CSV table of N, CA and C in Angstrom, one decimal:
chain,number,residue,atom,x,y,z
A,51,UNK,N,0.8,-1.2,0.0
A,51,UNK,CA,0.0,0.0,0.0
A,51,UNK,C,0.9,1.2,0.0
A,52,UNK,N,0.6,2.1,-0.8
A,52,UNK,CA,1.0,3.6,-1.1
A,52,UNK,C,1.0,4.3,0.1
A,53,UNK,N,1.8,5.0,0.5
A,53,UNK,CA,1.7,6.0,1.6
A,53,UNK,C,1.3,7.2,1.0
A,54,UNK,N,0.3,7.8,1.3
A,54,UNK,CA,-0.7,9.2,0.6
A,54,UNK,C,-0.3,10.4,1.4
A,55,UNK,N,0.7,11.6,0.8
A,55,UNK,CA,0.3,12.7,1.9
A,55,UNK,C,-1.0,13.1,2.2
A,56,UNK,N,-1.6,13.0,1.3
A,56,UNK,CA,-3.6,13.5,1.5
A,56,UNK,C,-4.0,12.6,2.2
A,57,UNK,N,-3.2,11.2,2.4
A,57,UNK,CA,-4.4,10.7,3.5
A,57,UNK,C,-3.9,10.2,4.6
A,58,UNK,N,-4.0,10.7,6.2
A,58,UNK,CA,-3.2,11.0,6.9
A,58,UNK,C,-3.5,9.4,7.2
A,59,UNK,N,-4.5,8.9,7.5
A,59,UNK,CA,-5.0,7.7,8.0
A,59,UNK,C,-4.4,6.5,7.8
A,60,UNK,N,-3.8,6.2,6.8
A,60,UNK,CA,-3.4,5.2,6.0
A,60,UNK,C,-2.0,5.5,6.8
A,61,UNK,N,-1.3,6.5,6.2
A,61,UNK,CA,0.0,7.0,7.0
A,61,UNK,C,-0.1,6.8,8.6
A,62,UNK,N,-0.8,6.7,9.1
A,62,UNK,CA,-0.7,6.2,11.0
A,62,UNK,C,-0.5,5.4,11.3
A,63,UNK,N,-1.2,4.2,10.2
A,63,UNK,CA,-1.0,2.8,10.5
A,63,UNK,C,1.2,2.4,9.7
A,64,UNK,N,1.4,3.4,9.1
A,64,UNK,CA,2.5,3.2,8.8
A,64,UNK,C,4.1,3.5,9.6
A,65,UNK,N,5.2,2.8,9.1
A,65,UNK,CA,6.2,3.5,9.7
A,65,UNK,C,7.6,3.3,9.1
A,66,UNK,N,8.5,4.9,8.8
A,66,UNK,CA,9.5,4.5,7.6
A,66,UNK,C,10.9,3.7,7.9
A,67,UNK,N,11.1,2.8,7.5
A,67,UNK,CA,12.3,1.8,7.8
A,67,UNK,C,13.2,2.5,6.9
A,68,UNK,N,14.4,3.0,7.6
A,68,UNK,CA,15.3,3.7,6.6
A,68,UNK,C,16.5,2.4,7.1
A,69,UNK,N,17.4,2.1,5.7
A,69,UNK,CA,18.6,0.9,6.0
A,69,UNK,C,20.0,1.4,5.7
A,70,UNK,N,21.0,0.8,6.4
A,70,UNK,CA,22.4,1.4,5.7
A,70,UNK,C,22.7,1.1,4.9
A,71,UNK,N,22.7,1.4,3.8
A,71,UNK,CA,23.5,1.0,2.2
A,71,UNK,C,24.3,-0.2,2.2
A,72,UNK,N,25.1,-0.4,3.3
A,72,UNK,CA,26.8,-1.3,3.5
A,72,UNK,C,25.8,-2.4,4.1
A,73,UNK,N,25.6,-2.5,4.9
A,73,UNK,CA,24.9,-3.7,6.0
A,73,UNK,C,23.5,-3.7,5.6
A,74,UNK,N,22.8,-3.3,5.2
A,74,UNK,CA,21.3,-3.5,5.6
A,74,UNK,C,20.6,-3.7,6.4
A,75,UNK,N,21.4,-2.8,7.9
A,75,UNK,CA,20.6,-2.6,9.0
A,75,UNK,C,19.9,-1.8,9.2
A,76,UNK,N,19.0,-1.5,9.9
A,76,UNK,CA,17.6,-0.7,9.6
A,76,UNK,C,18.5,0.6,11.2
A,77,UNK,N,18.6,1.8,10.5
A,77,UNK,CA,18.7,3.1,11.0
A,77,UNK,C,18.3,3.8,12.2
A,78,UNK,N,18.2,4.2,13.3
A,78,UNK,CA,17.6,4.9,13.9
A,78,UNK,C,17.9,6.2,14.0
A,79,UNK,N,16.8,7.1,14.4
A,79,UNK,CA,17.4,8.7,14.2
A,79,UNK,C,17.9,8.9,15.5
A,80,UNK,N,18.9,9.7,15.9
A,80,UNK,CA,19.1,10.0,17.1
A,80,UNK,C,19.2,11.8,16.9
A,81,UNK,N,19.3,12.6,18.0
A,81,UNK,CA,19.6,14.1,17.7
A,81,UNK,C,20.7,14.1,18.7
A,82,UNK,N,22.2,14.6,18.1
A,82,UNK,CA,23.3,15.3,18.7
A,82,UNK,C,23.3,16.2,18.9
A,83,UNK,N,24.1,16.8,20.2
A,83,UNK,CA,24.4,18.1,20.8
A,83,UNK,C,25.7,18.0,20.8
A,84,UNK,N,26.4,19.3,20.0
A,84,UNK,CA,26.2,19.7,18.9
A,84,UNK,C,26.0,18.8,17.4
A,85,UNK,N,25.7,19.3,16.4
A,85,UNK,CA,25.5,18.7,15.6
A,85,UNK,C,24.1,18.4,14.4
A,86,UNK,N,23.2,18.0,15.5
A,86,UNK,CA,21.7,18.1,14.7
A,86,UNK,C,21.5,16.6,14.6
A,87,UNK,N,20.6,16.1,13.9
A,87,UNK,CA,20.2,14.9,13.7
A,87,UNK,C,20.8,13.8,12.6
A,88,UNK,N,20.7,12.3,13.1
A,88,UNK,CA,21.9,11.9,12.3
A,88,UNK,C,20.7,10.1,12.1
A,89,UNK,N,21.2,9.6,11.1
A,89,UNK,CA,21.0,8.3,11.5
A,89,UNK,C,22.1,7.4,11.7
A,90,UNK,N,21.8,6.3,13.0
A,90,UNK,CA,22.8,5.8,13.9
A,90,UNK,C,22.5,4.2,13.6
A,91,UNK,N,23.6,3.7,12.9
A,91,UNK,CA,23.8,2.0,13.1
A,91,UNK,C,23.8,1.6,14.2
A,92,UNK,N,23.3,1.4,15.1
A,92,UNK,CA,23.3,0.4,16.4
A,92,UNK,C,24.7,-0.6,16.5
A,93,UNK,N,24.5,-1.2,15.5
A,93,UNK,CA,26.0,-2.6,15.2
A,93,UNK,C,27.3,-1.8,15.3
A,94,UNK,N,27.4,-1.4,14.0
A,94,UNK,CA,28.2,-0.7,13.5
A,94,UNK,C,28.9,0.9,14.0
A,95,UNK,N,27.5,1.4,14.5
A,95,UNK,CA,28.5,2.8,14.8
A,95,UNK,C,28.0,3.6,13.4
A,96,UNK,N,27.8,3.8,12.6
A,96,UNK,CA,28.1,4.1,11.3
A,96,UNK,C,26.6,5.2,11.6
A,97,UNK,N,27.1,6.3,10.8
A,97,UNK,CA,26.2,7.8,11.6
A,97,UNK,C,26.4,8.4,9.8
A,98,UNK,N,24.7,9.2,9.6
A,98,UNK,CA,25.0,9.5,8.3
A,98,UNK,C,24.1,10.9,8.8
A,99,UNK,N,24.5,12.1,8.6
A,99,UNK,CA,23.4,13.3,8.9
A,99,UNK,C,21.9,13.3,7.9
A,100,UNK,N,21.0,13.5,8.7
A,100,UNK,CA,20.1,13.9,8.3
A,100,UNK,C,19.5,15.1,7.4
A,101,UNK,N,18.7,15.4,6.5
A,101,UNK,CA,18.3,16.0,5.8
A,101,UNK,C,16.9,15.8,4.9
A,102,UNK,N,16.0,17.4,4.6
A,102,UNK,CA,15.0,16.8,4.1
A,102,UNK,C,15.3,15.7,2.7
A,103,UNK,N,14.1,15.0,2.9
A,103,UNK,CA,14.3,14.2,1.9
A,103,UNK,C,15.2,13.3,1.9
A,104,UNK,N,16.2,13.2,2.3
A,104,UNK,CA,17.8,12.6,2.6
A,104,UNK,C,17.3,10.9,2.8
A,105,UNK,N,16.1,10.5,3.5
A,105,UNK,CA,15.9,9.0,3.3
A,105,UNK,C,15.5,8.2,1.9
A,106,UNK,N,15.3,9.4,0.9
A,106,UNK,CA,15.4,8.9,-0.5
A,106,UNK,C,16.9,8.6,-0.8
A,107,UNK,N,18.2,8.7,-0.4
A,107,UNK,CA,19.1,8.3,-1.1
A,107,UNK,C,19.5,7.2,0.0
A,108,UNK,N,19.0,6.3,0.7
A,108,UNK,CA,19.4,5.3,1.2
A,108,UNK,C,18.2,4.3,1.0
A,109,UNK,N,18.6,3.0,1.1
A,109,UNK,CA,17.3,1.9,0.8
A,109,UNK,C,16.1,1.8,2.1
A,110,UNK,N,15.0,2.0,1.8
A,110,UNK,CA,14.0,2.5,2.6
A,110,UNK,C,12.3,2.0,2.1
A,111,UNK,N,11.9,1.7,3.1
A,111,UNK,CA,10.6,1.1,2.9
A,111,UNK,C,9.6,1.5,3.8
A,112,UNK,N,8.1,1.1,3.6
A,112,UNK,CA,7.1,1.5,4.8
A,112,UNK,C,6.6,0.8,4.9
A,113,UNK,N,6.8,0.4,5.7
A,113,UNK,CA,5.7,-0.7,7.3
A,113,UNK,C,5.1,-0.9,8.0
A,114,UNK,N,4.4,-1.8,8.1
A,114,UNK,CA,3.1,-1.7,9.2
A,114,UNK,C,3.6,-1.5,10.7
A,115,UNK,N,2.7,-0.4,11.5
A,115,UNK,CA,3.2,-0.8,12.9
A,115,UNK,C,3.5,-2.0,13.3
């Protein structure tokens, strides 16, 4: 199923799995002081800064809660 900006509904039941390119471990956001927000390999360590749009250039999917 499509994620719709117009339809918020559909989007609630969803959630975006962003992965590392290298491993294909699935990302988490964390926010640094200083710094700003990053996504964080848990395993690896491996930290890539955030940006709009920026989960388009890594491999990424949407999931049910």
């Amino acid at each position: 199923m499509a994620v719709s900006k117009n339809n918020p509904a559909v989007r609630d039941n969803q959630r975006l799995v962003v992965r590392s390119p290298k491993t294909g471990e699935e990302l988490r956001m964390v926010k640094r002081v200083p710094g700003g927000m990053f996504y964080v390999a848990d395993k690896t360590g491996e930290a890539f800064p955030v940006r709009k749009g920026g989960y388009k250039d890594f491999p990424h999917e949407w999931v049910r809660k």
